[in-house]
mmCIF file of C-alpha atoms and ligand atoms in Angstrom:
data_model
loop_
_atom_site.group_PDB
_atom_site.id
_atom_site.type_symbol
_atom_site.label_atom_id
_atom_site.label_comp_id
_atom_site.label_asym_id
_atom_site.label_seq_id
_atom_site.Cartn_x
_atom_site.Cartn_y
_atom_site.Cartn_z
ATOM 1 C CA UNK L 11 -24.524 -8.486 -37.620
ATOM 2 C CA UNK L 12 -22.868 -7.977 -41.135
ATOM 3 C CA UNK L 13 -19.708 -5.429 -41.165
ATOM 4 C CA UNK L 14 -21.509 -3.409 -43.382
ATOM 5 C CA UNK L 15 -24.905 -1.261 -42.743
ATOM 6 C CA UNK L 16 -27.634 -2.786 -45.009
ATOM 7 C CA UNK L 17 -28.708 0.503 -46.995
ATOM 8 C CA UNK L 18 -32.272 1.365 -45.986
ATOM 9 C CA UNK L 19 -34.997 2.881 -48.366
ATOM 10 C CA UNK L 20 -34.346 5.867 -46.458
ATOM 11 C CA UNK L 21 -31.333 6.291 -47.946
ATOM 12 C CA UNK L 22 -32.754 7.391 -51.355
ATOM 13 C CA UNK L 23 -35.413 9.562 -49.802
ATOM 14 C CA UNK L 24 -35.334 13.306 -51.367
ATOM 15 C CA UNK L 25 -32.678 12.452 -53.795
ATOM 16 C CA UNK L 26 -33.308 13.306 -57.479
ATOM 17 C CA UNK L 27 -32.882 11.265 -60.555
ATOM 18 C CA UNK L 28 -33.232 12.316 -64.257
ATOM 19 C CA UNK L 29 -33.514 9.775 -66.996
ATOM 20 C CA UNK L 30 -33.232 10.534 -70.662
ATOM 21 C CA UNK L 31 -36.163 8.913 -72.459
ATOM 22 C CA UNK L 32 -38.509 8.133 -69.746
ATOM 23 C CA UNK L 33 -41.827 8.054 -71.411
ATOM 24 C CA UNK L 34 -41.976 4.811 -72.603
ATOM 25 C CA UNK L 35 -39.710 1.137 -72.566
ATOM 26 C CA UNK L 36 -37.044 0.851 -70.304
ATOM 27 C CA UNK L 37 -36.891 4.360 -69.097
ATOM 28 C CA UNK L 38 -40.407 4.472 -67.928
ATOM 29 C CA UNK L 39 -39.713 1.144 -66.193
ATOM 30 C CA UNK L 40 -36.565 2.809 -64.379
ATOM 31 C CA UNK L 41 -38.765 5.844 -63.554
ATOM 32 C CA UNK L 42 -41.498 3.320 -61.764
ATOM 33 C CA UNK L 43 -39.041 1.500 -59.890
ATOM 34 C CA UNK L 44 -36.851 4.418 -58.788
ATOM 35 C CA UNK L 45 -40.352 6.090 -57.647
ATOM 36 C CA UNK L 46 -40.724 2.981 -55.375
ATOM 37 C CA UNK L 47 -36.760 3.626 -54.150
ATOM 38 C CA UNK L 48 -37.544 6.945 -53.109
ATOM 39 C CA UNK L 49 -36.346 9.040 -56.062
ATOM 40 C CA UNK L 50 -37.776 11.824 -57.322
ATOM 41 C CA UNK L 51 -37.868 11.223 -60.970
ATOM 42 C CA UNK L 52 -37.315 14.013 -63.771
ATOM 43 C CA UNK L 53 -37.264 12.427 -67.445
ATOM 44 C CA UNK L 54 -37.292 13.702 -70.815
ATOM 45 C CA UNK L 55 -39.168 12.867 -73.598
ATOM 46 C CA UNK L 56 -38.939 13.648 -77.640
ATOM 47 C CA UNK L 57 -42.583 13.956 -78.963
ATOM 48 C CA UNK L 58 -44.780 11.502 -77.096
ATOM 49 C CA UNK L 59 -46.543 13.471 -74.639
ATOM 50 C CA UNK L 60 -49.384 11.438 -74.011
ATOM 51 C CA UNK L 61 -47.352 8.574 -73.035
ATOM 52 C CA UNK L 62 -44.936 11.023 -70.630
ATOM 53 C CA UNK L 63 -47.871 12.050 -69.085
ATOM 54 C CA UNK L 64 -49.088 8.686 -68.326
ATOM 55 C CA UNK L 65 -45.314 7.911 -66.902
ATOM 56 C CA UNK L 66 -46.045 11.019 -64.556
ATOM 57 C CA UNK L 67 -49.275 9.864 -63.658
ATOM 58 C CA UNK L 68 -48.463 6.233 -62.807
ATOM 59 C CA UNK L 69 -45.388 7.477 -60.459
ATOM 60 C CA UNK L 70 -47.794 9.838 -58.483
ATOM 61 C CA UNK L 71 -50.295 6.766 -58.074
ATOM 62 C CA UNK L 72 -47.546 5.203 -56.283
ATOM 63 C CA UNK L 73 -47.241 8.366 -54.070
ATOM 64 C CA UNK L 74 -44.033 9.354 -56.025
ATOM 65 C CA UNK L 75 -42.999 12.831 -57.441
ATOM 66 C CA UNK L 76 -42.023 13.037 -61.239
ATOM 67 C CA UNK L 77 -41.717 15.633 -63.928
ATOM 68 C CA UNK L 78 -41.714 15.100 -67.843
ATOM 69 C CA UNK L 79 -39.716 17.662 -70.091
ATOM 70 C CA UNK L 80 -39.750 17.669 -73.560
ATOM 71 C CA UNK L 81 -36.159 17.980 -74.474
ATOM 72 C CA UNK L 82 -34.565 16.058 -77.582
ATOM 73 C CA UNK L 83 -31.046 14.326 -75.946
ATOM 74 C CA UNK L 84 -29.252 15.204 -79.142
ATOM 75 C CA UNK L 85 -29.833 19.029 -78.440
ATOM 76 C CA UNK L 86 -27.444 20.966 -76.188
ATOM 77 C CA UNK L 87 -30.262 23.349 -75.210
ATOM 78 C CA UNK L 88 -32.644 21.123 -74.315
ATOM 79 C CA UNK L 89 -30.004 19.441 -72.498
ATOM 80 C CA UNK L 90 -29.331 22.099 -70.361
ATOM 81 C CA UNK L 91 -33.067 23.009 -69.824
ATOM 82 C CA UNK L 92 -33.877 19.552 -68.611
ATOM 83 C CA UNK L 93 -31.167 19.572 -65.778
ATOM 84 C CA UNK L 94 -32.023 23.528 -65.331
ATOM 85 C CA UNK L 95 -35.698 22.392 -64.666
ATOM 86 C CA UNK L 96 -34.606 19.401 -62.650
ATOM 87 C CA UNK L 97 -32.887 21.581 -60.410
ATOM 88 C CA UNK L 98 -35.504 24.111 -59.915
ATOM 89 C CA UNK L 99 -38.273 21.328 -58.993
ATOM 90 C CA UNK L 100 -36.119 19.495 -56.694
ATOM 91 C CA UNK L 101 -32.715 20.433 -56.434
ATOM 92 C CA UNK L 102 -29.230 19.197 -56.780
ATOM 93 C CA UNK L 103 -29.041 15.767 -59.056
ATOM 94 C CA UNK L 104 -27.492 12.810 -57.519
ATOM 95 C CA UNK L 105 -28.899 10.213 -60.133
ATOM 96 C CA UNK L 106 -28.503 10.263 -63.854
ATOM 97 C CA UNK L 107 -29.651 7.469 -66.061
ATOM 98 C CA UNK L 108 -28.454 8.169 -70.044
ATOM 99 C CA UNK L 109 -31.365 6.168 -71.878
ATOM 100 C CA UNK L 110 -32.725 7.837 -74.800
ATOM 101 C CA UNK L 111 -31.625 5.989 -77.940
ATOM 102 C CA UNK L 112 -33.254 4.488 -81.294
ATOM 103 C CA UNK L 113 -32.668 2.052 -83.989
ATOM 104 C CA UNK L 114 -33.453 2.078 -87.547
ATOM 105 C CA UNK L 115 -34.238 -0.415 -90.382
ATOM 106 C CA UNK L 116 -31.881 -3.355 -90.712
ATOM 107 C CA UNK L 117 -29.366 -3.377 -93.452
ATOM 108 C CA UNK L 118 -26.196 -3.828 -93.847
ATOM 109 C CA UNK L 119 -23.514 -0.925 -93.664
ATOM 110 C CA UNK L 120 -22.900 -0.853 -97.853
ATOM 111 C CA UNK L 121 -26.585 0.067 -98.069
ATOM 112 C CA UNK L 122 -26.675 2.807 -95.322
ATOM 113 C CA UNK L 123 -27.268 6.612 -96.341
ATOM 114 C CA UNK L 124 -25.227 9.361 -94.432
ATOM 115 C CA UNK L 125 -28.450 11.016 -92.946
ATOM 116 C CA UNK L 126 -29.250 7.371 -91.327
ATOM 117 C CA UNK L 127 -25.713 7.064 -89.587
ATOM 118 C CA UNK L 128 -25.817 10.629 -88.622
ATOM 119 C CA UNK L 129 -29.080 10.184 -87.016
ATOM 120 C CA UNK L 130 -27.886 7.085 -84.918
ATOM 121 C CA UNK L 131 -24.809 8.706 -83.699
ATOM 122 C CA UNK L 132 -26.436 11.905 -82.847
ATOM 123 C CA UNK L 133 -29.629 10.618 -80.954
ATOM 124 C CA UNK L 134 -27.525 7.561 -79.229
ATOM 125 C CA UNK L 135 -23.838 8.643 -79.084
ATOM 126 C CA UNK L 136 -23.767 12.554 -78.877
ATOM 127 C CA UNK L 137 -26.324 12.918 -76.552
ATOM 128 C CA UNK L 138 -25.282 10.770 -74.435
ATOM 129 C CA UNK L 139 -21.754 12.414 -74.317
ATOM 130 C CA UNK L 140 -23.849 15.899 -73.763
ATOM 131 C CA UNK L 141 -25.898 14.319 -70.873
ATOM 132 C CA UNK L 142 -23.044 12.830 -69.389
ATOM 133 C CA UNK L 143 -20.901 16.204 -69.469
ATOM 134 C CA UNK L 144 -23.920 18.060 -67.928
ATOM 135 C CA UNK L 145 -24.148 15.310 -65.322
ATOM 136 C CA UNK L 146 -20.235 15.544 -64.655
ATOM 137 C CA UNK L 147 -20.453 19.512 -64.384
ATOM 138 C CA UNK L 148 -23.794 19.640 -62.219
ATOM 139 C CA UNK L 149 -23.376 16.305 -59.764
ATOM 140 C CA UNK L 150 -21.240 15.548 -56.987
ATOM 141 C CA UNK L 151 -22.716 18.297 -54.998
ATOM 142 C CA UNK L 152 -24.992 16.038 -53.818
ATOM 143 C CA UNK L 153 -22.352 13.267 -52.969
ATOM 144 C CA UNK L 154 -22.580 10.250 -53.351
ATOM 145 C CA UNK L 155 -23.799 10.325 -56.926
ATOM 146 C CA UNK L 156 -24.476 7.532 -60.180
ATOM 147 C CA UNK L 157 -24.282 7.638 -63.609
ATOM 148 C CA UNK L 158 -26.209 4.631 -65.335
ATOM 149 C CA UNK L 159 -25.405 4.622 -69.509
ATOM 150 C CA UNK L 160 -27.632 2.333 -71.174
ATOM 151 C CA UNK L 161 -25.733 0.701 -73.764
ATOM 152 C CA UNK L 162 -26.475 -2.624 -75.456
ATOM 153 C CA UNK L 163 -25.389 -6.365 -76.222
ATOM 154 C CA UNK L 164 -24.975 -5.243 -79.710
ATOM 155 C CA UNK L 165 -21.830 -3.279 -78.827
ATOM 156 C CA UNK L 166 -20.377 -6.469 -78.335
ATOM 157 C CA UNK L 167 -22.106 -8.476 -80.892
ATOM 158 C CA UNK L 168 -21.613 -6.176 -83.604
ATOM 159 C CA UNK L 169 -25.263 -6.331 -85.131
ATOM 160 C CA UNK L 170 -23.996 -7.615 -88.780
ATOM 161 C CA UNK L 171 -26.421 -7.026 -91.799
ATOM 162 C CA UNK L 172 -29.035 -5.339 -88.851
ATOM 163 C CA UNK L 173 -27.482 -2.087 -87.585
ATOM 164 C CA UNK L 174 -23.669 -1.995 -87.264
ATOM 165 C CA UNK L 175 -24.319 1.709 -86.868
ATOM 166 C CA UNK L 176 -26.091 1.370 -83.469
ATOM 167 C CA UNK L 177 -24.019 -1.155 -82.319
ATOM 168 C CA UNK L 178 -20.976 1.121 -82.815
ATOM 169 C CA UNK L 179 -23.041 3.992 -81.269
ATOM 170 C CA UNK L 180 -23.283 1.794 -78.344
ATOM 171 C CA UNK L 181 -19.652 0.631 -78.484
ATOM 172 C CA UNK L 182 -18.814 4.161 -78.046
ATOM 173 C CA UNK L 183 -20.454 4.386 -74.584
ATOM 174 C CA UNK L 184 -18.955 1.601 -73.238
ATOM 175 C CA UNK L 185 -15.784 3.565 -73.652
ATOM 176 C CA UNK L 186 -17.030 6.669 -72.267
ATOM 177 C CA UNK L 187 -18.141 4.514 -69.109
ATOM 178 C CA UNK L 188 -14.637 3.381 -68.800
ATOM 179 C CA UNK L 189 -13.284 6.373 -68.944
ATOM 180 C CA UNK L 190 -15.784 8.799 -67.034
ATOM 181 C CA UNK L 191 -15.717 6.590 -63.893
ATOM 182 C CA UNK L 192 -12.179 7.206 -63.599
ATOM 183 C CA UNK L 193 -12.638 10.975 -64.393
ATOM 184 C CA UNK L 194 -15.263 11.402 -61.685
ATOM 185 C CA UNK L 195 -14.574 8.644 -58.931
ATOM 186 C CA UNK L 196 -12.567 11.565 -57.080
ATOM 187 C CA UNK L 197 -15.880 13.595 -56.938
ATOM 188 C CA UNK L 198 -17.688 10.324 -55.618
ATOM 189 C CA UNK L 199 -19.916 9.994 -58.801
ATOM 190 C CA UNK L 200 -19.880 6.699 -59.636
ATOM 191 C CA UNK L 201 -20.407 5.487 -63.799
ATOM 192 C CA UNK L 202 -21.476 2.243 -64.812
ATOM 193 C CA UNK L 203 -23.216 0.609 -67.824
ATOM 194 C CA UNK L 204 -26.368 -1.935 -68.678
ATOM 195 C CA UNK L 205 -26.027 -4.094 -71.629
ATOM 196 C CA UNK L 206 -29.894 -4.969 -72.401
ATOM 197 C CA UNK L 207 -30.274 -7.981 -74.998
ATOM 198 C CA UNK L 208 -33.515 -8.315 -76.545
ATOM 199 C CA UNK L 209 -36.438 -6.535 -74.237
ATOM 200 C CA UNK L 210 -39.613 -6.039 -75.089
ATOM 201 C CA UNK L 211 -40.033 -2.472 -76.009
ATOM 202 C CA UNK L 212 -41.623 -0.354 -78.814
ATOM 203 C CA UNK L 213 -37.873 -0.021 -80.031
ATOM 204 C CA UNK L 214 -38.301 -3.002 -82.695
ATOM 205 C CA UNK L 215 -41.346 -1.841 -83.977
ATOM 206 C CA UNK L 216 -39.437 1.697 -84.509
ATOM 207 C CA UNK L 217 -36.907 -0.408 -86.284
ATOM 208 C CA UNK L 218 -39.373 -2.087 -88.616
ATOM 209 C CA UNK L 219 -39.508 -5.377 -86.835
ATOM 210 C CA UNK L 220 -42.268 -5.323 -84.092
ATOM 211 C CA UNK L 221 -41.743 -9.033 -83.131
ATOM 212 C CA UNK L 222 -37.950 -9.082 -83.350
ATOM 213 C CA UNK L 223 -37.580 -9.224 -79.317
ATOM 214 C CA UNK L 224 -39.963 -12.684 -79.240
ATOM 215 C CA UNK L 225 -38.565 -14.119 -82.342
ATOM 216 C CA UNK L 226 -34.913 -13.979 -81.624
ATOM 217 C CA UNK L 227 -35.273 -13.861 -77.904
ATOM 218 C CA UNK L 228 -36.625 -17.701 -78.269
ATOM 219 C CA UNK L 229 -33.089 -18.445 -79.425
ATOM 220 C CA UNK L 230 -31.197 -17.124 -76.384
ATOM 221 C CA UNK L 231 -29.845 -19.189 -73.576
ATOM 222 C CA UNK L 232 -32.805 -18.281 -71.249
ATOM 223 C CA UNK L 233 -35.126 -18.855 -74.229
ATOM 224 C CA UNK L 234 -37.130 -15.830 -74.204
ATOM 225 C CA UNK L 235 -36.922 -11.954 -74.749
ATOM 226 C CA UNK L 236 -36.623 -9.977 -71.552
ATOM 227 C CA UNK L 237 -38.932 -7.617 -69.792
ATOM 228 C CA UNK L 238 -38.173 -3.542 -69.388
ATOM 229 C CA UNK L 239 -38.419 -4.032 -65.429
ATOM 230 C CA UNK L 240 -35.740 -6.683 -65.583
ATOM 231 C CA UNK L 241 -33.444 -4.146 -66.863
ATOM 232 C CA UNK L 242 -34.657 -1.586 -64.393
ATOM 233 C CA UNK L 243 -33.663 -3.655 -61.745
ATOM 234 C CA UNK L 244 -29.972 -3.917 -62.844
ATOM 235 C CA UNK L 245 -30.299 0.220 -63.469
ATOM 236 C CA UNK L 246 -31.589 0.585 -59.997
ATOM 237 C CA UNK L 247 -29.222 -1.291 -58.210
ATOM 238 C CA UNK L 248 -26.618 0.996 -59.952
ATOM 239 C CA UNK L 249 -28.173 3.779 -58.839
ATOM 240 C CA UNK L 250 -28.611 2.570 -55.141
ATOM 241 C CA UNK L 251 -25.834 2.614 -52.320
ATOM 242 C CA UNK L 252 -26.129 -1.167 -52.771
ATOM 243 C CA UNK L 253 -23.773 -0.754 -55.365
ATOM 244 C CA UNK L 254 -21.333 1.502 -53.610
ATOM 245 C CA UNK L 255 -18.108 -0.169 -54.629
ATOM 246 C CA UNK L 256 -18.955 -0.711 -58.493
ATOM 247 C CA UNK L 257 -17.698 1.830 -61.102
ATOM 248 C CA UNK L 258 -16.678 1.507 -64.548
ATOM 249 C CA UNK L 259 -18.365 -1.578 -64.850
ATOM 250 C CA UNK L 260 -21.072 -3.633 -66.892
ATOM 251 C CA UNK L 261 -24.330 -5.509 -66.012
ATOM 252 C CA UNK L 262 -25.384 -7.358 -69.547
ATOM 253 C CA UNK L 263 -29.198 -7.917 -68.750
ATOM 254 C CA UNK L 264 -29.655 -10.214 -71.962
ATOM 255 C CA UNK L 265 -30.923 -14.026 -71.079
ATOM 256 C CA UNK L 266 -27.304 -15.043 -71.755
ATOM 257 C CA UNK L 267 -27.081 -13.833 -75.407
HETATM 258 P P1 NAP P 345 -38.068 2.937 -76.604
HETATM 259 O O1 NAP P 345 -39.330 1.805 -76.114
HETATM 260 O O2 NAP P 345 -38.277 2.964 -78.058
HETATM 261 O O3 NAP P 345 -38.087 4.153 -75.845
HETATM 262 C C1 NAP P 345 -37.621 5.127 -76.202
HETATM 263 C C2 NAP P 345 -37.562 6.555 -75.287
HETATM 264 O O4 NAP P 345 -36.784 7.431 -75.414
HETATM 265 C C3 NAP P 345 -39.097 7.228 -75.229
HETATM 266 O O5 NAP P 345 -39.081 7.415 -74.070
HETATM 267 C C4 NAP P 345 -38.477 8.276 -76.171
HETATM 268 O O6 NAP P 345 -39.492 8.975 -76.163
HETATM 269 C C5 NAP P 345 -37.266 8.670 -75.887
HETATM 270 N N1 NAP P 345 -36.250 9.165 -76.725
HETATM 271 C C6 NAP P 345 -36.270 8.860 -78.271
HETATM 272 N N2 NAP P 345 -35.290 9.521 -78.687
HETATM 273 C C7 NAP P 345 -35.455 10.697 -77.746
HETATM 274 C C8 NAP P 345 -34.568 12.056 -77.936
HETATM 275 N N3 NAP P 345 -33.741 12.304 -78.906
HETATM 276 N N4 NAP P 345 -34.555 12.808 -76.866
HETATM 277 C C9 NAP P 345 -35.211 12.143 -75.705
HETATM 278 N N5 NAP P 345 -35.648 11.496 -75.697
HETATM 279 C C10 NAP P 345 -35.898 10.132 -76.731
HETATM 280 O O7 NAP P 345 -36.707 2.265 -76.300
HETATM 281 P P2 NAP P 345 -36.005 1.180 -75.381
HETATM 282 O O8 NAP P 345 -36.395 -0.081 -75.807
HETATM 283 O O9 NAP P 345 -36.927 1.416 -74.034
HETATM 284 O O10 NAP P 345 -34.793 1.616 -75.010
HETATM 285 C C11 NAP P 345 -34.191 2.208 -73.978
HETATM 286 C C12 NAP P 345 -32.568 2.135 -74.114
HETATM 287 O O11 NAP P 345 -32.397 0.865 -74.214
HETATM 288 C C13 NAP P 345 -32.288 2.912 -75.803
HETATM 289 O O12 NAP P 345 -30.942 3.445 -75.440
HETATM 290 C C14 NAP P 345 -31.970 1.534 -76.707
HETATM 291 O O13 NAP P 345 -30.856 1.254 -77.374
HETATM 292 C C15 NAP P 345 -31.354 0.437 -75.270
HETATM 293 N N6 NAP P 345 -31.740 -0.735 -75.696
HETATM 294 C C16 NAP P 345 -32.775 -1.513 -75.898
HETATM 295 C C17 NAP P 345 -33.092 -2.771 -76.444
HETATM 296 C C18 NAP P 345 -34.320 -3.457 -76.268
HETATM 297 O O14 NAP P 345 -34.436 -4.547 -76.756
HETATM 298 N N7 NAP P 345 -35.409 -2.899 -76.123
HETATM 299 C C19 NAP P 345 -31.598 -3.704 -76.310
HETATM 300 C C20 NAP P 345 -30.374 -2.892 -76.048
HETATM 301 C C21 NAP P 345 -30.382 -1.560 -75.551
HETATM 302 P P3 NAP P 345 -41.003 9.510 -77.110
HETATM 303 O O15 NAP P 345 -41.873 8.406 -76.344
HETATM 304 O O16 NAP P 345 -41.332 10.946 -76.710
HETATM 305 O O17 NAP P 345 -40.778 9.252 -78.295
#
C-alpha cells in the first residue's frame, strides 16, 4: 500500500467551485469535468445566456449541480454578487477558477488604441485581481482550498505583432500567482496557474481569426491545436487533493509550443 492515501472522488463531494466565464470554451469544459468530480459548480458569464443555460443543463444531465450568474468579472459589484450567490446556494467556496478573458484583433503595439489596451487589462488582469481578492477574503473556511488562474503561453512568448497587450495582461497574472500562493499558503489555500497554448475555442474568432488555433497548432511540436477538455484536466488536477503539495506553480498545456 502506498504511504499516501489515494484521493477518492468522495474527497470532493459537497465542495463548491466558482468559475469566471464558464458558459463557453475552457470554462465550460472545467465546469463539466469538475461536476464529474463532485463539485457544485457556480460560473459567471458576460452576456451569452443561451450558452450559460446550455452549460447548466449539461452539468445537470450528468447528475451535478450548477448555477449560472450573469456577472462581468471586471466589475467589483458583479464579482461580490457572484460570490454572494454562490455562498447562498451552496455554502463555503473551496475552489476558484479565474478564467474569464478576451483577446482583440492582431496588430503591432504601435497601432493599438488606448481603449483597446484598457479593455484587455481591465477584462483579463483587473478582473482576475478582483476575483482573487474575493477568494482570498472568503476562502479558507472550507480549508484546504485551491485557486487556479488561466494564464496563457502568450505570457512567455510575448505575442509580437499579434497582441502584446494580451500577453502582458497574462504575464501580470503569472506574477500574481507567485505572490498570492505565498500569501495564502498559511490559510491552506493553494494558488496555481495553467498556461494553455492554442486551444480550439471561440476566443480566436472573437479576435478575428477563427482558424488561428488549427493553423498555428499544426506548427507546434505535437502538430495540432488542443481541446478545452485537455486544459480542464490540468485545472481539475490543481483543484483536487491530488495536487496537495503544489502551490505557486504552473502547468503549460500547449503541445510543446
Ligand atoms: P472563450 O471561448 O472566448 O470563452 C470566454 C468565456 O468567458 C465565456 O464564457 C464568456 O462569457 C466569458 N467572459 C468573457 N468576458 C467576460 C467577463 N468580462 N466577465 C465574465 N465572463 C466573461 O474563451 P476561452 O478560449 O475558453 O478562454 C478562457 C481563458 O483561457 C481566457 O482567460 C483565455 O485568455 C485563456 N486562454 C485561452 C487560449 C485558447 O487558445 N483558447 C489560450 C491561452 C489562454 P459569454 O459566453 O457570456 O461571452
